mmCIF file of C-alpha atoms in Angstrom:
data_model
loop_
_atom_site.group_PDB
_atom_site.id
_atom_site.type_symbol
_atom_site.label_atom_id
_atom_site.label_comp_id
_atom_site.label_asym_id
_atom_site.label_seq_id
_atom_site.Cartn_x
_atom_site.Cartn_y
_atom_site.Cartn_z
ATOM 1 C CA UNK A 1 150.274 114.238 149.558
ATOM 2 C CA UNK A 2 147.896 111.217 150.179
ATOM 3 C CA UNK A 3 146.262 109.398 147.051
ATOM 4 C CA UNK A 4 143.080 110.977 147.631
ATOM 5 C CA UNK A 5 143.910 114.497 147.036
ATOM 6 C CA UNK A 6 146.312 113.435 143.762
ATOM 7 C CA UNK A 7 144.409 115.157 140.890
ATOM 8 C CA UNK A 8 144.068 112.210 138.303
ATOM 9 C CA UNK A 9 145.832 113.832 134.936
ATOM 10 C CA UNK A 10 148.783 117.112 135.521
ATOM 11 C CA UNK A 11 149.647 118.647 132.257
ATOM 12 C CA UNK A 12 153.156 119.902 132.745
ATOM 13 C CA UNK A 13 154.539 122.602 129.845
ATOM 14 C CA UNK A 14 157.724 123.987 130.144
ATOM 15 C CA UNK A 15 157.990 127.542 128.867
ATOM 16 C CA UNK A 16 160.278 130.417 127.735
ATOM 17 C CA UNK A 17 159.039 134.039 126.272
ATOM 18 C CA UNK A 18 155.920 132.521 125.309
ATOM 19 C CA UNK A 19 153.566 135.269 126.588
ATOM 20 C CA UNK A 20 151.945 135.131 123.100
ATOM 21 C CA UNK A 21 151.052 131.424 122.955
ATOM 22 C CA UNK A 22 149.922 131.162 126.627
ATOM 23 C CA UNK A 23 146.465 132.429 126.071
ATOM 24 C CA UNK A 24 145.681 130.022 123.383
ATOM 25 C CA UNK A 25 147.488 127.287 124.559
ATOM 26 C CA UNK A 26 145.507 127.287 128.251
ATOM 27 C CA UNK A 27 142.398 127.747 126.351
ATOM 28 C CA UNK A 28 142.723 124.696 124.574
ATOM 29 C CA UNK A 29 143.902 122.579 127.447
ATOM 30 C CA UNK A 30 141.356 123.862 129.210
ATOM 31 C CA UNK A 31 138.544 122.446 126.961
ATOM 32 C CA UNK A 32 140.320 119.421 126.651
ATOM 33 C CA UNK A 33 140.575 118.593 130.706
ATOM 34 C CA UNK A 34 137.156 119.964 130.632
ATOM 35 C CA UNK A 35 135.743 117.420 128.321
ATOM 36 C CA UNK A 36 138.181 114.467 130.055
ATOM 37 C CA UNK A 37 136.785 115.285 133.542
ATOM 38 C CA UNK A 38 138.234 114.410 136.700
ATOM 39 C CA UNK A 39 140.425 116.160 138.902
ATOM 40 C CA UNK A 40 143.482 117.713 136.612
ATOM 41 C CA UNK A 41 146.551 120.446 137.174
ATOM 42 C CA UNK A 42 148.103 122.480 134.611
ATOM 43 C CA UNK A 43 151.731 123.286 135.450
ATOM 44 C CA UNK A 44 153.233 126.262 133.696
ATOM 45 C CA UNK A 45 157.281 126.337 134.321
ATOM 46 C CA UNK A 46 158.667 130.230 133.287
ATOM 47 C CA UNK A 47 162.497 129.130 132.015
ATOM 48 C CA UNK A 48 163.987 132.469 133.056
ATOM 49 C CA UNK A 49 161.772 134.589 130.697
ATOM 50 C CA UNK A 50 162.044 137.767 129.869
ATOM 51 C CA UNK A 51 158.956 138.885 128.419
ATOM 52 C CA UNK A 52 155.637 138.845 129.810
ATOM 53 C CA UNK A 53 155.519 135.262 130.432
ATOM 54 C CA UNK A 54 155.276 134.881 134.497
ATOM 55 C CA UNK A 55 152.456 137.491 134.824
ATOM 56 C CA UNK A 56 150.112 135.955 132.189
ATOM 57 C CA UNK A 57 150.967 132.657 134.386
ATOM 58 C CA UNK A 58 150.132 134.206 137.413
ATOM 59 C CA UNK A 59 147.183 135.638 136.186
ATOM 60 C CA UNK A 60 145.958 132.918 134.917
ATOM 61 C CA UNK A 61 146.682 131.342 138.000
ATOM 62 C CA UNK A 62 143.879 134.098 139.721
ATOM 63 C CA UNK A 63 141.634 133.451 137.362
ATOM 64 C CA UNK A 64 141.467 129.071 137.547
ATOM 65 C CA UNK A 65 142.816 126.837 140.475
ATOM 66 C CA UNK A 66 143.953 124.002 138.150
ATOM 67 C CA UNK A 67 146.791 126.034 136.982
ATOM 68 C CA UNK A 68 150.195 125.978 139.353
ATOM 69 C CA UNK A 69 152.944 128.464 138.003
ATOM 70 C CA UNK A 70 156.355 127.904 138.609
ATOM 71 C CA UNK A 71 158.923 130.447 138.036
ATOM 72 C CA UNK A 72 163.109 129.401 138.148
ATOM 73 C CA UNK A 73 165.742 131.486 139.753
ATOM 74 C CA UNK A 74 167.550 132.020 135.969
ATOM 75 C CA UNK A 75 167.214 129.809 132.510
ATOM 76 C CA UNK A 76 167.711 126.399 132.735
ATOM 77 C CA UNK A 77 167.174 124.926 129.526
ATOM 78 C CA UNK A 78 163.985 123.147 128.039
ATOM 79 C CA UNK A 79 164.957 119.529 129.747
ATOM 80 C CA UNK A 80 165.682 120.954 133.277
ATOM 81 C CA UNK A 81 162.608 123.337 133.216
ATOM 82 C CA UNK A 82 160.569 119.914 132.112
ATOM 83 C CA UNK A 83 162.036 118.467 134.913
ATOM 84 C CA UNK A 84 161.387 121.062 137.630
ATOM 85 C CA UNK A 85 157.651 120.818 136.158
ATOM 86 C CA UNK A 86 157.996 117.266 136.987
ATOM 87 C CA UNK A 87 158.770 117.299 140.341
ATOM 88 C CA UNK A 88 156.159 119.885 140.851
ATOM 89 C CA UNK A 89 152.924 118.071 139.515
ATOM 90 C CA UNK A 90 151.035 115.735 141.020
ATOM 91 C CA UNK A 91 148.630 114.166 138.885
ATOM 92 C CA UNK A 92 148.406 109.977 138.916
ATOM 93 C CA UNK A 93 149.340 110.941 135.337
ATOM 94 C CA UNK A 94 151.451 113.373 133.476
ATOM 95 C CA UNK A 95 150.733 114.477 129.592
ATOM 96 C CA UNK A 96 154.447 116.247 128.815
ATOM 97 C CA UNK A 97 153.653 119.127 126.214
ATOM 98 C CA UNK A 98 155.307 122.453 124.942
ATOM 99 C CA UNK A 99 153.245 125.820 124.994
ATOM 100 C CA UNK A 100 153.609 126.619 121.318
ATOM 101 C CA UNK A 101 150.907 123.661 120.460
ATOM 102 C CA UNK A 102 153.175 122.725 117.722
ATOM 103 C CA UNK A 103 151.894 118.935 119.482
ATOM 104 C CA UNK A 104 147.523 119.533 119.943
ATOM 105 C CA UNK A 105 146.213 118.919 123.141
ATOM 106 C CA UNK A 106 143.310 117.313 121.883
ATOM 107 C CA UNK A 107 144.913 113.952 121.408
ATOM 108 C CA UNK A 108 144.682 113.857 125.017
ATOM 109 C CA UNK A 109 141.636 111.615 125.367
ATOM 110 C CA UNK A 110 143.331 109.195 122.575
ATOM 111 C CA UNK A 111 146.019 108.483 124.675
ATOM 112 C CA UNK A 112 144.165 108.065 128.042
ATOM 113 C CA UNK A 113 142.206 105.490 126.043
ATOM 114 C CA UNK A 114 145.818 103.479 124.500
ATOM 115 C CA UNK A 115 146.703 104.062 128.154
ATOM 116 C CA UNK A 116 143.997 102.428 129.671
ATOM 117 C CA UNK A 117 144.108 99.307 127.109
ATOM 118 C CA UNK A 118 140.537 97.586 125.903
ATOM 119 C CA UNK A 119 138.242 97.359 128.801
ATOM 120 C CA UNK A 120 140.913 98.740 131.054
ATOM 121 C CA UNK A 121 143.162 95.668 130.521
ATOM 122 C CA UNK A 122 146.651 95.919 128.462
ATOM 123 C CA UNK A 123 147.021 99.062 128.683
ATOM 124 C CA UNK A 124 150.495 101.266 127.930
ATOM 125 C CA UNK A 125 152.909 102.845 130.758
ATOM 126 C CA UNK A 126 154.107 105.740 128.301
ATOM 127 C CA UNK A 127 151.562 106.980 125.189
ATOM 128 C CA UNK A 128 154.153 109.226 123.128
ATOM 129 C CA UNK A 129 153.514 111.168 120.543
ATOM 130 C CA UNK A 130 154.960 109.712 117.049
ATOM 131 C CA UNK A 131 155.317 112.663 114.175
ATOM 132 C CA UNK A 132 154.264 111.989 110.539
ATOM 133 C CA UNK A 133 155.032 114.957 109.288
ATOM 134 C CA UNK A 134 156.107 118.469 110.628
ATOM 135 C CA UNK A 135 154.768 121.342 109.828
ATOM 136 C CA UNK A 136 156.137 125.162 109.683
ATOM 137 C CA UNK A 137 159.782 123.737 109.607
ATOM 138 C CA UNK A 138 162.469 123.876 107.262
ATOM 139 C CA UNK A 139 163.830 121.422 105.286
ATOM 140 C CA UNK A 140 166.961 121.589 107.046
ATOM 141 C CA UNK A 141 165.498 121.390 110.361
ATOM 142 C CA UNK A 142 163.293 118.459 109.715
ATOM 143 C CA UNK A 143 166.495 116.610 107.619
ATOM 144 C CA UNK A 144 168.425 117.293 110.897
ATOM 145 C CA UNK A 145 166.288 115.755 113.159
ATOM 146 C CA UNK A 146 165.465 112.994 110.611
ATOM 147 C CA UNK A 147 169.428 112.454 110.617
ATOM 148 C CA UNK A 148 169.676 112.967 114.621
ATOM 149 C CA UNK A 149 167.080 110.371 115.850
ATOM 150 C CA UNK A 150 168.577 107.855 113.473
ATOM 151 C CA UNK A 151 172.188 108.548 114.471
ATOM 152 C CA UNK A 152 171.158 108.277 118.153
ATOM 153 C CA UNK A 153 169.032 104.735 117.701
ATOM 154 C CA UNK A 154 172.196 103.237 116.105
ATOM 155 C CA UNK A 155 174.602 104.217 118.821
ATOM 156 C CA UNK A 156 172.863 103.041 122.064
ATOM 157 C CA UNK A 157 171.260 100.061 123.438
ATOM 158 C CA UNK A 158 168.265 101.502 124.699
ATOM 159 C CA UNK A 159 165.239 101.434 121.814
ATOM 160 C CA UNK A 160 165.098 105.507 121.429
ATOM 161 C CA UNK A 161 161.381 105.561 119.326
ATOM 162 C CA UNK A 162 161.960 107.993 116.026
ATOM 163 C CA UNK A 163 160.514 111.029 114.930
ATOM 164 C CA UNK A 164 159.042 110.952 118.861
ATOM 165 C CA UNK A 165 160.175 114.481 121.096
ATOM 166 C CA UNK A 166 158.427 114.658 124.718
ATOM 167 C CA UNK A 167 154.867 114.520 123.983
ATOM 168 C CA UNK A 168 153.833 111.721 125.979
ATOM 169 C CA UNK A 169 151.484 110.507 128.581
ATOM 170 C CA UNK A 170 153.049 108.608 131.556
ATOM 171 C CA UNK A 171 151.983 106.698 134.495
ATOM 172 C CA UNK A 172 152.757 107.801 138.301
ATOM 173 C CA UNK A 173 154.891 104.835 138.314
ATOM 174 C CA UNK A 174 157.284 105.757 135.517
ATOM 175 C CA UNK A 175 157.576 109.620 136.856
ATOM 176 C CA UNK A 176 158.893 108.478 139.696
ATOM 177 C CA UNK A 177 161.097 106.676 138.049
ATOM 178 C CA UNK A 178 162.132 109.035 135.719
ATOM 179 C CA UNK A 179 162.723 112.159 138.782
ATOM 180 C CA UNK A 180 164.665 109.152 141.000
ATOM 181 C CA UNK A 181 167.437 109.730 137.870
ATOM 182 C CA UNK A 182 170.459 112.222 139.060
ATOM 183 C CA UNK A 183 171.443 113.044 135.268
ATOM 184 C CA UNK A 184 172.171 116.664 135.041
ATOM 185 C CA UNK A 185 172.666 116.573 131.447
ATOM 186 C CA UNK A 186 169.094 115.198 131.049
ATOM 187 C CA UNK A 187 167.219 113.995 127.603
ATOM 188 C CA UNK A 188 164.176 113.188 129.046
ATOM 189 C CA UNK A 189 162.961 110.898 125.950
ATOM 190 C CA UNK A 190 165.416 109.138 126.108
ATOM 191 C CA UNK A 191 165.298 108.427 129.862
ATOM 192 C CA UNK A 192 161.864 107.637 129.630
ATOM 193 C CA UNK A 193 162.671 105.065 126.819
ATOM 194 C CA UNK A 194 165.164 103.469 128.864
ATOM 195 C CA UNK A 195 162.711 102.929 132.164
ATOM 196 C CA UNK A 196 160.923 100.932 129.632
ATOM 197 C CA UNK A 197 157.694 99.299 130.468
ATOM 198 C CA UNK A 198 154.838 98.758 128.139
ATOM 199 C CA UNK A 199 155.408 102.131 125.393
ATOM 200 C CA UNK A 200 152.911 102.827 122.778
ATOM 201 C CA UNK A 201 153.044 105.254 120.101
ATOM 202 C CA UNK A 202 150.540 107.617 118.745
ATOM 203 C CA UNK A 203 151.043 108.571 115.245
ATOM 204 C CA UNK A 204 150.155 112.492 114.448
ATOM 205 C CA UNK A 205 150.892 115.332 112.408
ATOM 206 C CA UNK A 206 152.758 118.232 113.919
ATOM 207 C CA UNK A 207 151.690 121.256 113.276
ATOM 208 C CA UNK A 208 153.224 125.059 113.201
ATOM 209 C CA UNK A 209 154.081 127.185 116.274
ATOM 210 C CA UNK A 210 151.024 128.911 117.470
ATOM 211 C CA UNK A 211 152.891 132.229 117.954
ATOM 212 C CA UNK A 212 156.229 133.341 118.416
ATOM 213 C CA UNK A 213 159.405 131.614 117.144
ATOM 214 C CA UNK A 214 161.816 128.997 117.679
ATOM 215 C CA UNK A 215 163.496 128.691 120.875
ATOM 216 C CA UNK A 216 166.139 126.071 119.583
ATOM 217 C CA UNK A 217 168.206 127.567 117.044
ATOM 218 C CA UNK A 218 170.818 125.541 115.736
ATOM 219 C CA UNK A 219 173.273 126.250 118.124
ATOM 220 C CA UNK A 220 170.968 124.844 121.001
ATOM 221 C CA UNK A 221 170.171 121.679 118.793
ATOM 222 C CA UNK A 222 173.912 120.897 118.672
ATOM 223 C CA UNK A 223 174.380 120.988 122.463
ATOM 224 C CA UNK A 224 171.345 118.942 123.035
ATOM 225 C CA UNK A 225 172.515 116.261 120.384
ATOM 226 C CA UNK A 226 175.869 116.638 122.414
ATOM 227 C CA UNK A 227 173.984 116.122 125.482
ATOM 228 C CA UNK A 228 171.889 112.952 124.570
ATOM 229 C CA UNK A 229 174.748 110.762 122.510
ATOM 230 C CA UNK A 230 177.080 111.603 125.468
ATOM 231 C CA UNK A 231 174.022 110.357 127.810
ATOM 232 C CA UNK A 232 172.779 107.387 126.271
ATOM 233 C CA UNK A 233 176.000 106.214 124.357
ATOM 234 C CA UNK A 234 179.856 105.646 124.837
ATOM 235 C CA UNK A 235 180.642 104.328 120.782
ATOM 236 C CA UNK A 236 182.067 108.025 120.524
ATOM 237 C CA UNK A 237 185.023 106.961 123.175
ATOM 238 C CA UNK A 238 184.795 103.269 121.976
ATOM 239 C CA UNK A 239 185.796 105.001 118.235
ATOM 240 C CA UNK A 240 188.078 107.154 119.366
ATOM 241 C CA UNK A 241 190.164 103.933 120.697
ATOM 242 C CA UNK A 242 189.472 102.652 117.146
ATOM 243 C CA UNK A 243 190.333 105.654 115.121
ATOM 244 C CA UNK A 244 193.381 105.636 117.564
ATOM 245 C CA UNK A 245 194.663 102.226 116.494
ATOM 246 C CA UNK A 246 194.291 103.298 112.983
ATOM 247 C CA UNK A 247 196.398 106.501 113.656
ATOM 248 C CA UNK A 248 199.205 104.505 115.417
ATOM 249 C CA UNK A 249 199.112 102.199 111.960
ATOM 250 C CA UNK A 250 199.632 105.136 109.574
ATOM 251 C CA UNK A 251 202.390 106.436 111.785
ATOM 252 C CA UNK A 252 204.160 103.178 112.305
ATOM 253 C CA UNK A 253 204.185 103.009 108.423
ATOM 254 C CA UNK A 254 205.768 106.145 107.704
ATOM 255 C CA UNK A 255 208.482 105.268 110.090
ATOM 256 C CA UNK A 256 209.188 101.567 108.170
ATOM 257 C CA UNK A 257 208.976 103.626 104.958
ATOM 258 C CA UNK A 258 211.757 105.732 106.218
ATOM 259 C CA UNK A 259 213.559 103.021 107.768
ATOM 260 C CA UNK A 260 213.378 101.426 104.309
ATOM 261 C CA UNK A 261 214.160 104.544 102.322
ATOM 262 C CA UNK A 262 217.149 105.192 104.298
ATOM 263 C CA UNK A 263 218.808 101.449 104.165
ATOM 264 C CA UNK A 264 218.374 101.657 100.235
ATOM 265 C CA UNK A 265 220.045 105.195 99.929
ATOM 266 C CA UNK A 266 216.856 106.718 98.802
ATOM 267 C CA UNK A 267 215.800 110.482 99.032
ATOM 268 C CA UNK A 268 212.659 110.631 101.048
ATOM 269 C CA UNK A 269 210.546 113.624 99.827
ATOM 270 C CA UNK A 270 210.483 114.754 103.357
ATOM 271 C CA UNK A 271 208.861 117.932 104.144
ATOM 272 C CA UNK A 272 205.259 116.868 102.242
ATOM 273 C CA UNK A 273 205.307 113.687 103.263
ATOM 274 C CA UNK A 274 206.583 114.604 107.164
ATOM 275 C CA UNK A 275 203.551 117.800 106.904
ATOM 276 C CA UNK A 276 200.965 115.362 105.879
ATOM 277 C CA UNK A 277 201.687 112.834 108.409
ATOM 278 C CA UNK A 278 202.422 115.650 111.669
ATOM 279 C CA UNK A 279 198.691 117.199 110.218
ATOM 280 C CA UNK A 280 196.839 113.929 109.849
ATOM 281 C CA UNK A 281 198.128 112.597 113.324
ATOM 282 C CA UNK A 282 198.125 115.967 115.177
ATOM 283 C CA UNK A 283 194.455 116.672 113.796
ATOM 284 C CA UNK A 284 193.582 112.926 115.134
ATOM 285 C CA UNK A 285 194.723 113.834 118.314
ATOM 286 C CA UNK A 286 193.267 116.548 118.653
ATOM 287 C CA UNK A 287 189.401 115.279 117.860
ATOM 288 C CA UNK A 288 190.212 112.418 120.021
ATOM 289 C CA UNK A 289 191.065 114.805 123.145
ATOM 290 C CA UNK A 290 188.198 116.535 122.533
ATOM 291 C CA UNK A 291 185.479 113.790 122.547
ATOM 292 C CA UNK A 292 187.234 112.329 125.776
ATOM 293 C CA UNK A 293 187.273 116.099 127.254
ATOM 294 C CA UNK A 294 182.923 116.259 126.712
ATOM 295 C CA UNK A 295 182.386 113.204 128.944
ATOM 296 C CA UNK A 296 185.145 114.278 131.029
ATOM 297 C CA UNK A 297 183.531 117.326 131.848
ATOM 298 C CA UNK A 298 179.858 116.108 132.269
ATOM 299 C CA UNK A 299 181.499 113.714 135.152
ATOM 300 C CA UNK A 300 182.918 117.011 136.745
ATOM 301 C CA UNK A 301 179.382 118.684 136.165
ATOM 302 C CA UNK A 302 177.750 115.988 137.557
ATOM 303 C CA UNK A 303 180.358 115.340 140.422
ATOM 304 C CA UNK A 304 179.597 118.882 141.887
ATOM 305 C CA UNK A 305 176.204 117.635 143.197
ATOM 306 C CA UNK A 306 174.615 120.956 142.497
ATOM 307 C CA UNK A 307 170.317 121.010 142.433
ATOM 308 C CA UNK A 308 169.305 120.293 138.787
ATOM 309 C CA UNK A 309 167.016 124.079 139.076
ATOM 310 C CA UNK A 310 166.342 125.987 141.596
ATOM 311 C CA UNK A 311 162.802 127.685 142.094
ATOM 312 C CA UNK A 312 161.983 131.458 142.891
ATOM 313 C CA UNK A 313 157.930 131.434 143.021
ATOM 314 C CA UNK A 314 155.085 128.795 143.068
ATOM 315 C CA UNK A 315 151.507 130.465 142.496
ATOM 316 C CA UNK A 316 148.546 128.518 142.112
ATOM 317 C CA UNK A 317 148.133 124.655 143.500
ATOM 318 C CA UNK A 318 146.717 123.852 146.796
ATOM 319 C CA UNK A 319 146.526 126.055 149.244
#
């Protein structure tokens, strides 16, 4: 595609059973590209859903050319259906958004103006979304992710922004970037983060789903904690070596107490003392195999070469 037929702004949202929230969510993007102007694309990515969700896509497709819909062979996963979005759009620049307008589409025009800097000079690379508060959520769920962006900015290098998910506006430039990365076990914030380049936030207050529920239950928010720490940090290996060391201490000091025992003629207390030591050390072992076994196997994941999706249907775009 030459430069003249780029649309300036794509809006890329990655969806999954979200037949309910598509109406209202195109609606307000809609207005919003409407009263940006310019050329703009709205790329809808089905995740493998099983609900209504491609046909309200596709008909909205019929109804206005700005929207592209883009339906995967089988579920991905939110990061890899962002991704396939990605790759799709076109736009000179990309505003990354979820369908359930828990992040409003109307700060759109605030970022394109922290993006283009005062009188188009100093402007940012990346506009992301910063949450104040978060709305609709439980107390555990907002504790959690309170805890998990934390956790994750003390374990890597790279300056993760907290309390930020993947509402963002980005430059051409750092798209290309970011799709030139081979990571299969992608956390797209954090990928963006380390690209670096001029980042701005954009404090805001989330608000509640739109319609419908959750699609990361807890079980999905441990694998894509898993996923980023294992991505964007190696202290879990560099502490099991530590926690190792320690191990190999405690053991080597039960063996010069019973070394010592024995030479005076003492009873050892065995079986307590030879339980504890077999359950602490065995247990030790145990969570140490286990942390080297999850980057173990995203190395064989990622060794496979495999595509990161794989695409059944565009609809919409240019003809």
């Amino acid at each position: 595609m030459t430069l003249a037929n780029r649309p300036a702004l794509s809006v890329v949202a990655p969806c999954y059973n979200e037949q309910d929230a598509l109406p209202e969510f195109l609606r307000r993007v809609g207005a919003v590209l409407d009263s940006v102007g310019g050329t703009s694309e709205i790329v809808l990515v089905d995740d493998g859903s099983y609900d209504r969700t491609w046909q309200v896509m596709t008909e909205a497709a019929g109804r206005d050319p700005r929207v592209v819909a883009v339906r995967l062979m089988r579920n991905h996963g939110h990061q890899l259906a962002l991704t396939a979005g990605l790759t799709v759009c076109r736009g000179e620049r990309i505003l990354i958004i979820d369908a359930d307008l828990q992040d409003p589409p109307e700060l759109l025009p605030d970022m394109i103006a922290l993006m283009d800097g005062v009188d188009g000079k100093g402007g940012a690379d990346v506009v992301y979304g910063q949450r104040r508060q978060r709305d609709g959520e439980t107390l555990f769920k907002r504790a959690t992710a309170a805890a998990f962006y934390r956790l994750i900015g003390r374990m890597t290098d790279v300056e993760i922004p907290l309390d930020a998910g993947d509402f963002r506006l980005i430059t051409r430039h750092v798209l290309d970037l970011l799709t030139a990365m081979p990571e299969r076990h992608r956390f797209v914030r954090g990928m963006v983060a380390w690209i670096g380049g001029k980042q701005v936030p954009l404090p805001y207050d989330r608000k509640a789903r739109v319609a419908g529920e959750s699609k990361y239950p807890l079980s999905k928010m441990l694998r894509f904690a898993a996923d980023a720490i294992t991505a964007f940090s190696i202290v879990p290996l560099m502490a099991s070596m530590t926690i190792g060391w320690v191990m190999a201490a405690v053991g080597f000091a039960f063996f010069v107490y019973s070394i010592v025992g024995w030479a005076f003629g003492h009873t050892l207390p065995g079986w307590t003392s030879l339980m504890a030591a077999v359950g602490l050390l065995g247990g030790m072992q145990f969570l140490m195999l286990g942390i080297i076994g999850a980057y173990l196997g995203r190395l064989y994941d990622q060794s496979k070469g495999r595509p990161l999706f794989m695409i059944r249907d565009i609809v919409g775009g240019p003809k």
